[in-house]
PDB file of C-alpha atoms in Angstrom:
ATOM      1  CA  ALA A1387      -3.412 -29.197   6.186  1.00 50.00           C
ATOM      2  CA  TYR A1388      -3.149 -31.214   9.414  1.00 49.00           C
ATOM      3  CA  LYS A1389      -3.947 -34.483   7.567  1.00 55.00           C
ATOM      4  CA  VAL A1390      -1.353 -34.014   4.888  1.00 61.00           C
ATOM      5  CA  MET A1391       1.360 -32.831   7.367  1.00 64.00           C
ATOM      6  CA  GLN A1392       0.451 -35.592   9.908  1.00 68.00           C
ATOM      7  CA  PHE A1393      -0.531 -32.948  12.564  1.00 68.00           C
ATOM      8  CA  ASP A1394      -2.498 -34.223  15.521  1.00 78.00           C
ATOM      9  CA  GLN A1395      -6.014 -32.924  14.840  1.00 81.00           C
ATOM     10  CA  GLU A1396      -6.831 -31.957  18.552  1.00 87.00           C
ATOM     11  CA  LYS A1397      -3.375 -30.059  18.777  1.00 86.00           C
ATOM     12  CA  TRP A1398      -4.066 -28.235  15.546  1.00 82.00           C
ATOM     13  CA  LYS A1399      -7.586 -27.179  16.638  1.00 88.00           C
ATOM     14  CA  ALA A1400      -6.340 -25.986  20.043  1.00 90.00           C
ATOM     15  CA  ASN A1401      -3.540 -23.945  18.236  1.00 89.00           C
ATOM     16  CA  ARG A1402      -6.039 -22.551  15.894  1.00 88.00           C
ATOM     17  CA  ALA A1403      -8.309 -21.402  18.680  1.00 91.00           C
ATOM     18  CA  ALA A1404      -5.513 -19.916  20.719  1.00 92.00           C
ATOM     19  CA  TYR A1405      -4.559 -17.832  17.602  1.00 92.00           C
ATOM     20  CA  ASN A1406      -8.150 -16.840  16.890  1.00 90.00           C
ATOM     21  CA  ASN A1407      -8.330 -15.549  20.651  1.00 90.00           C
ATOM     22  CA  LYS A1408      -5.106 -13.550  20.192  1.00 90.00           C
ATOM     23  CA  VAL A1409      -6.347 -11.959  17.014  1.00 87.00           C
ATOM     24  CA  PHE A1410      -9.742 -11.116  18.706  1.00 87.00           C
ATOM     25  CA  GLU A1411      -7.930  -9.647  21.709  1.00 86.00           C
ATOM     26  CA  ARG A1412      -5.604  -7.475  19.401  1.00 84.00           C
ATOM     27  CA  ASN A1413      -8.661  -6.111  17.374  1.00 84.00           C
ATOM     28  CA  ALA A1414     -10.662  -5.334  20.502  1.00 86.00           C
ATOM     29  CA  ASN A1415      -8.082  -2.698  21.532  1.00 80.00           C
ATOM     30  CA  LYS A1416      -7.642  -0.674  18.280  1.00 81.00           C
ATOM     31  CA  ARG A1417      -5.828   2.556  18.668  1.00 83.00           C
ATOM     32  CA  GLN A1418      -7.846   5.750  17.708  1.00 86.00           C
ATOM     33  CA  ILE A1419      -6.064   8.014  15.174  1.00 88.00           C
ATOM     34  CA  ASP A1420      -6.879  11.644  14.884  1.00 92.00           C
ATOM     35  CA  ILE A1421      -7.902  12.078  11.276  1.00 93.00           C
ATOM     36  CA  LYS A1422      -6.687  15.741  11.480  1.00 95.00           C
ATOM     37  CA  LYS A1423      -3.177  14.516  11.968  1.00 95.00           C
ATOM     38  CA  VAL A1424      -3.499  12.164   8.935  1.00 94.00           C
ATOM     39  CA  TYR A1425      -4.784  15.049   6.805  1.00 95.00           C
ATOM     40  CA  ASP A1426      -1.852  17.170   7.969  1.00 95.00           C
ATOM     41  CA  VAL A1427       0.515  14.351   6.822  1.00 94.00           C
ATOM     42  CA  MET A1428      -1.117  14.088   3.485  1.00 95.00           C
ATOM     43  CA  ASP A1429      -0.777  17.701   2.934  1.00 95.00           C
ATOM     44  CA  LEU A1430       2.985  17.521   3.612  1.00 94.00           C
ATOM     45  CA  THR A1431       3.393  14.640   1.378  1.00 93.00           C
ATOM     46  CA  ARG A1432       1.545  16.351  -1.602  1.00 92.00           C
ATOM     47  CA  GLN A1433       4.071  19.259  -1.511  1.00 90.00           C
ATOM     48  CA  SER A1434       7.036  16.929  -1.409  1.00 91.00           C
ATOM     49  CA  GLU A1435       9.386  16.002  -4.241  1.00 89.00           C
ATOM     50  CA  ASP A1436      10.355  12.737  -2.539  1.00 88.00           C
ATOM     51  CA  PRO A1437       8.885   9.522  -4.245  1.00 89.00           C
ATOM     52  CA  LEU A1438       8.519   7.830  -0.775  1.00 87.00           C
ATOM     53  CA  ASP A1439       6.555  10.864   0.606  1.00 91.00           C
ATOM     54  CA  LEU A1440       4.340  10.881  -2.511  1.00 93.00           C
ATOM     55  CA  ALA A1441       3.783   7.143  -2.247  1.00 92.00           C
ATOM     56  CA  ILE A1442       2.820   7.414   1.550  1.00 93.00           C
ATOM     57  CA  GLY A1443       0.389  10.286   0.700  1.00 94.00           C
ATOM     58  CA  LEU A1444      -1.333   8.234  -2.092  1.00 95.00           C
ATOM     59  CA  GLN A1445      -1.465   5.147   0.068  1.00 94.00           C
ATOM     60  CA  LEU A1446      -3.246   7.137   2.768  1.00 95.00           C
ATOM     61  CA  ALA A1447      -5.544   8.595   0.183  1.00 95.00           C
ATOM     62  CA  CYS A1448      -6.816   5.372  -1.324  1.00 94.00           C
ATOM     63  CA  GLY A1449      -5.766   2.531   1.087  1.00 92.00           C
ATOM     64  CA  GLY A1450      -3.661   0.694  -1.346  1.00 91.00           C
ATOM     65  CA  ARG A1451      -0.503  -1.236  -0.469  1.00 90.00           C
ATOM     66  CA  ILE A1452       2.660   0.686  -1.048  1.00 87.00           C
ATOM     67  CA  SER A1453       3.899  -1.873  -3.672  1.00 87.00           C
ATOM     68  CA  GLU A1454       0.517  -1.341  -5.490  1.00 89.00           C
ATOM     69  CA  ILE A1455       1.054   2.338  -5.491  1.00 90.00           C
ATOM     70  CA  LEU A1456       4.650   2.149  -6.654  1.00 86.00           C
ATOM     71  CA  SER A1457       4.281  -0.484  -9.496  1.00 83.00           C
ATOM     72  CA  TYR A1458       1.699  -3.246  -9.516  1.00 84.00           C
ATOM     73  CA  GLY A1459      -1.562  -1.312  -9.307  1.00 87.00           C
ATOM     74  CA  GLU A1460      -3.060   0.424 -12.277  1.00 91.00           C
ATOM     75  CA  PHE A1461      -5.278   3.291 -11.445  1.00 94.00           C
ATOM     76  CA  SER A1462      -8.064   5.061 -13.704  1.00 94.00           C
ATOM     77  CA  GLU A1463     -11.041   7.280 -13.070  1.00 94.00           C
ATOM     78  CA  SER A1464     -14.159   6.207 -11.763  1.00 94.00           C
ATOM     79  CA  LYS A1465     -17.566   7.436 -12.821  1.00 93.00           C
ATOM     80  CA  ARG A1466     -18.163   8.467  -9.238  1.00 92.00           C
ATOM     81  CA  GLU A1467     -16.489  11.550  -8.015  1.00 91.00           C
ATOM     82  CA  ASN A1468     -13.339  11.217  -5.721  1.00 92.00           C
ATOM     83  CA  TYR A1469     -13.140   7.446  -6.406  1.00 95.00           C
ATOM     84  CA  VAL A1470     -10.729   5.590  -8.434  1.00 95.00           C
ATOM     85  CA  ILE A1471     -10.586   2.183 -10.068  1.00 94.00           C
ATOM     86  CA  GLN A1472      -7.678   0.079  -9.088  1.00 92.00           C
ATOM     87  CA  LYS A1473      -6.707  -2.911 -11.136  1.00 90.00           C
ATOM     88  CA  GLY A1474      -4.004  -5.137  -9.571  1.00 83.00           C
ATOM     89  CA  ILE A1475      -4.595  -6.022  -5.989  1.00 83.00           C
ATOM     90  CA  LEU A1476      -1.657  -7.979  -4.648  1.00 83.00           C
ATOM     91  CA  LYS A1477      -3.427 -10.139  -2.019  1.00 78.00           C
ATOM     92  CA  GLN A1478      -6.478 -10.722  -4.032  1.00 70.00           C
ATOM     93  CA  ARG A1479      -7.762 -14.275  -4.030  1.00 68.00           C
ATOM     94  CA  GLY A1480      -9.125 -16.240  -6.884  1.00 66.00           C
ATOM     95  CA  PRO A1481      -7.894 -16.891 -10.400  1.00 66.00           C
ATOM     96  CA  ASP A1482      -8.132 -13.315 -11.782  1.00 63.00           C
ATOM     97  CA  ARG A1483      -5.680 -11.260  -9.810  1.00 59.00           C
ATOM     98  CA  ARG A1484      -6.183  -8.325 -12.044  1.00 62.00           C
ATOM     99  CA  GLU A1485      -9.938  -7.681 -11.050  1.00 78.00           C
ATOM    100  CA  GLU A1486     -10.919  -4.004 -10.731  1.00 86.00           C
ATOM    101  CA  VAL A1487     -11.931  -2.479  -7.392  1.00 89.00           C
ATOM    102  CA  VAL A1488     -13.430   0.871  -6.921  1.00 92.00           C
ATOM    103  CA  LYS A1489     -11.940   2.722  -3.959  1.00 94.00           C
ATOM    104  CA  PRO A1490     -12.852   6.024  -2.386  1.00 95.00           C
ATOM    105  CA  ILE A1491     -10.080   8.769  -2.125  1.00 95.00           C
ATOM    106  CA  ILE A1492     -10.030  10.707   1.023  1.00 95.00           C
ATOM    107  CA  HIS A1493      -8.773  14.364   1.511  1.00 95.00           C
ATOM    108  CA  TYR A1494      -7.375  14.701  -2.153  1.00 95.00           C
ATOM    109  CA  THR A1495      -9.384  15.527  -5.149  1.00 94.00           C
ATOM    110  CA  ARG A1496      -9.201  13.005  -7.959  1.00 93.00           C
ATOM    111  CA  LEU A1497      -7.167  15.357 -10.021  1.00 94.00           C
ATOM    112  CA  GLN A1498      -4.692  15.769  -7.071  1.00 95.00           C
ATOM    113  CA  PHE A1499      -4.378  11.954  -6.670  1.00 95.00           C
ATOM    114  CA  PHE A1500      -3.576  11.550 -10.332  1.00 95.00           C
ATOM    115  CA  GLU A1501      -1.134  14.426 -10.427  1.00 95.00           C
ATOM    116  CA  MET A1502       0.704  12.857  -7.564  1.00 94.00           C
ATOM    117  CA  LEU A1503       0.617   9.429  -9.047  1.00 94.00           C
ATOM    118  CA  CYS A1504       2.104  10.779 -12.264  1.00 94.00           C
ATOM    119  CA  LYS A1505       4.736  12.683 -10.390  1.00 94.00           C
ATOM    120  CA  LEU A1506       5.686   9.731  -8.351  1.00 92.00           C
ATOM    121  CA  ARG A1507       5.929   7.506 -11.299  1.00 91.00           C
ATOM    122  CA  GLU A1508       8.014   9.968 -13.272  1.00 92.00           C
ATOM    123  CA  LYS A1509      10.388  10.311 -10.462  1.00 90.00           C
ATOM    124  CA  LEU A1510      10.732   6.578 -10.108  1.00 88.00           C
ATOM    125  CA  LYS A1511      11.260   6.206 -13.805  1.00 89.00           C
ATOM    126  CA  LYS A1512      14.134   8.702 -13.641  1.00 89.00           C
ATOM    127  CA  LYS A1513      15.802   6.820 -10.692  1.00 85.00           C
ATOM    128  CA  ILE A1514      15.514   3.616 -12.839  1.00 86.00           C
ATOM    129  CA  ASP A1515      16.882   5.309 -15.932  1.00 88.00           C
ATOM    130  CA  ASP A1516      19.859   6.624 -13.769  1.00 86.00           C
ATOM    131  CA  ILE A1517      20.676   2.981 -12.735  1.00 85.00           C
ATOM    132  CA  LYS A1518      20.408   1.807 -16.413  1.00 87.00           C
ATOM    133  CA  LYS A1519      22.878   4.577 -17.454  1.00 88.00           C
ATOM    134  CA  GLY A1520      25.213   3.784 -14.734  1.00 88.00           C
ATOM    135  CA  LYS A1521      24.610   7.089 -12.838  1.00 87.00           C
ATOM    136  CA  SER A1522      23.482   5.201  -9.782  1.00 84.00           C
ATOM    137  CA  THR A1523      23.247   1.649  -8.546  1.00 83.00           C
ATOM    138  CA  HIS A1524      20.414  -0.524  -7.074  1.00 78.00           C
ATOM    139  CA  TYR A1525      22.425  -0.594  -3.796  1.00 81.00           C
ATOM    140  CA  GLU A1526      22.610   3.311  -3.478  1.00 81.00           C
ATOM    141  CA  LEU A1527      18.802   3.571  -4.182  1.00 75.00           C
ATOM    142  CA  SER A1528      18.130   0.898  -1.594  1.00 77.00           C
ATOM    143  CA  GLN A1529      20.532   2.610   0.971  1.00 78.00           C
ATOM    144  CA  GLU A1530      18.713   5.910   0.388  1.00 76.00           C
ATOM    145  CA  TYR A1531      15.204   4.520   1.208  1.00 71.00           C
ATOM    146  CA  ASN A1532      16.397   2.084   4.017  1.00 71.00           C
ATOM    147  CA  THR A1533      17.805   5.168   5.796  1.00 72.00           C
ATOM    148  CA  LYS A1534      14.648   7.197   5.294  1.00 69.00           C
ATOM    149  CA  ILE A1535      12.390   4.489   6.399  1.00 67.00           C
ATOM    150  CA  ASN A1536      14.435   3.043   9.339  1.00 68.00           C
ATOM    151  CA  ASN A1537      15.389   6.336  11.034  1.00 64.00           C
TER     152      ASN A1537
END
């Protein structure tokens, strides 16, 4: 990149080394999270009717990105108990971005995971249908979730 953009090679290397040191320092002081608290949150999200809560619970269960949970990812059963197959990884490298990845599910059973996923996608479909029918707008939907996320 430095040759194409006419960057000074020595400055580029120094900037890269400084960045790598910063990342190393940040990763050296990782915060410990109480898994019991995570499980408590996951239990609450499983009982919720709110699509955002459901998405967060599913994200915690399988480690997928929120946008993969909401739309991009396709999930199917794995041969292994309490694992799912996810097809569609957003930041996947290489030519085939729809490669399958087998992921473990924590705290939920596979059945609970898929029940929540179906419930979430049905609720989102209803919200989209309401927008198509003029009962709601994209702006109202955006405001509803911006308020929940940012408060």
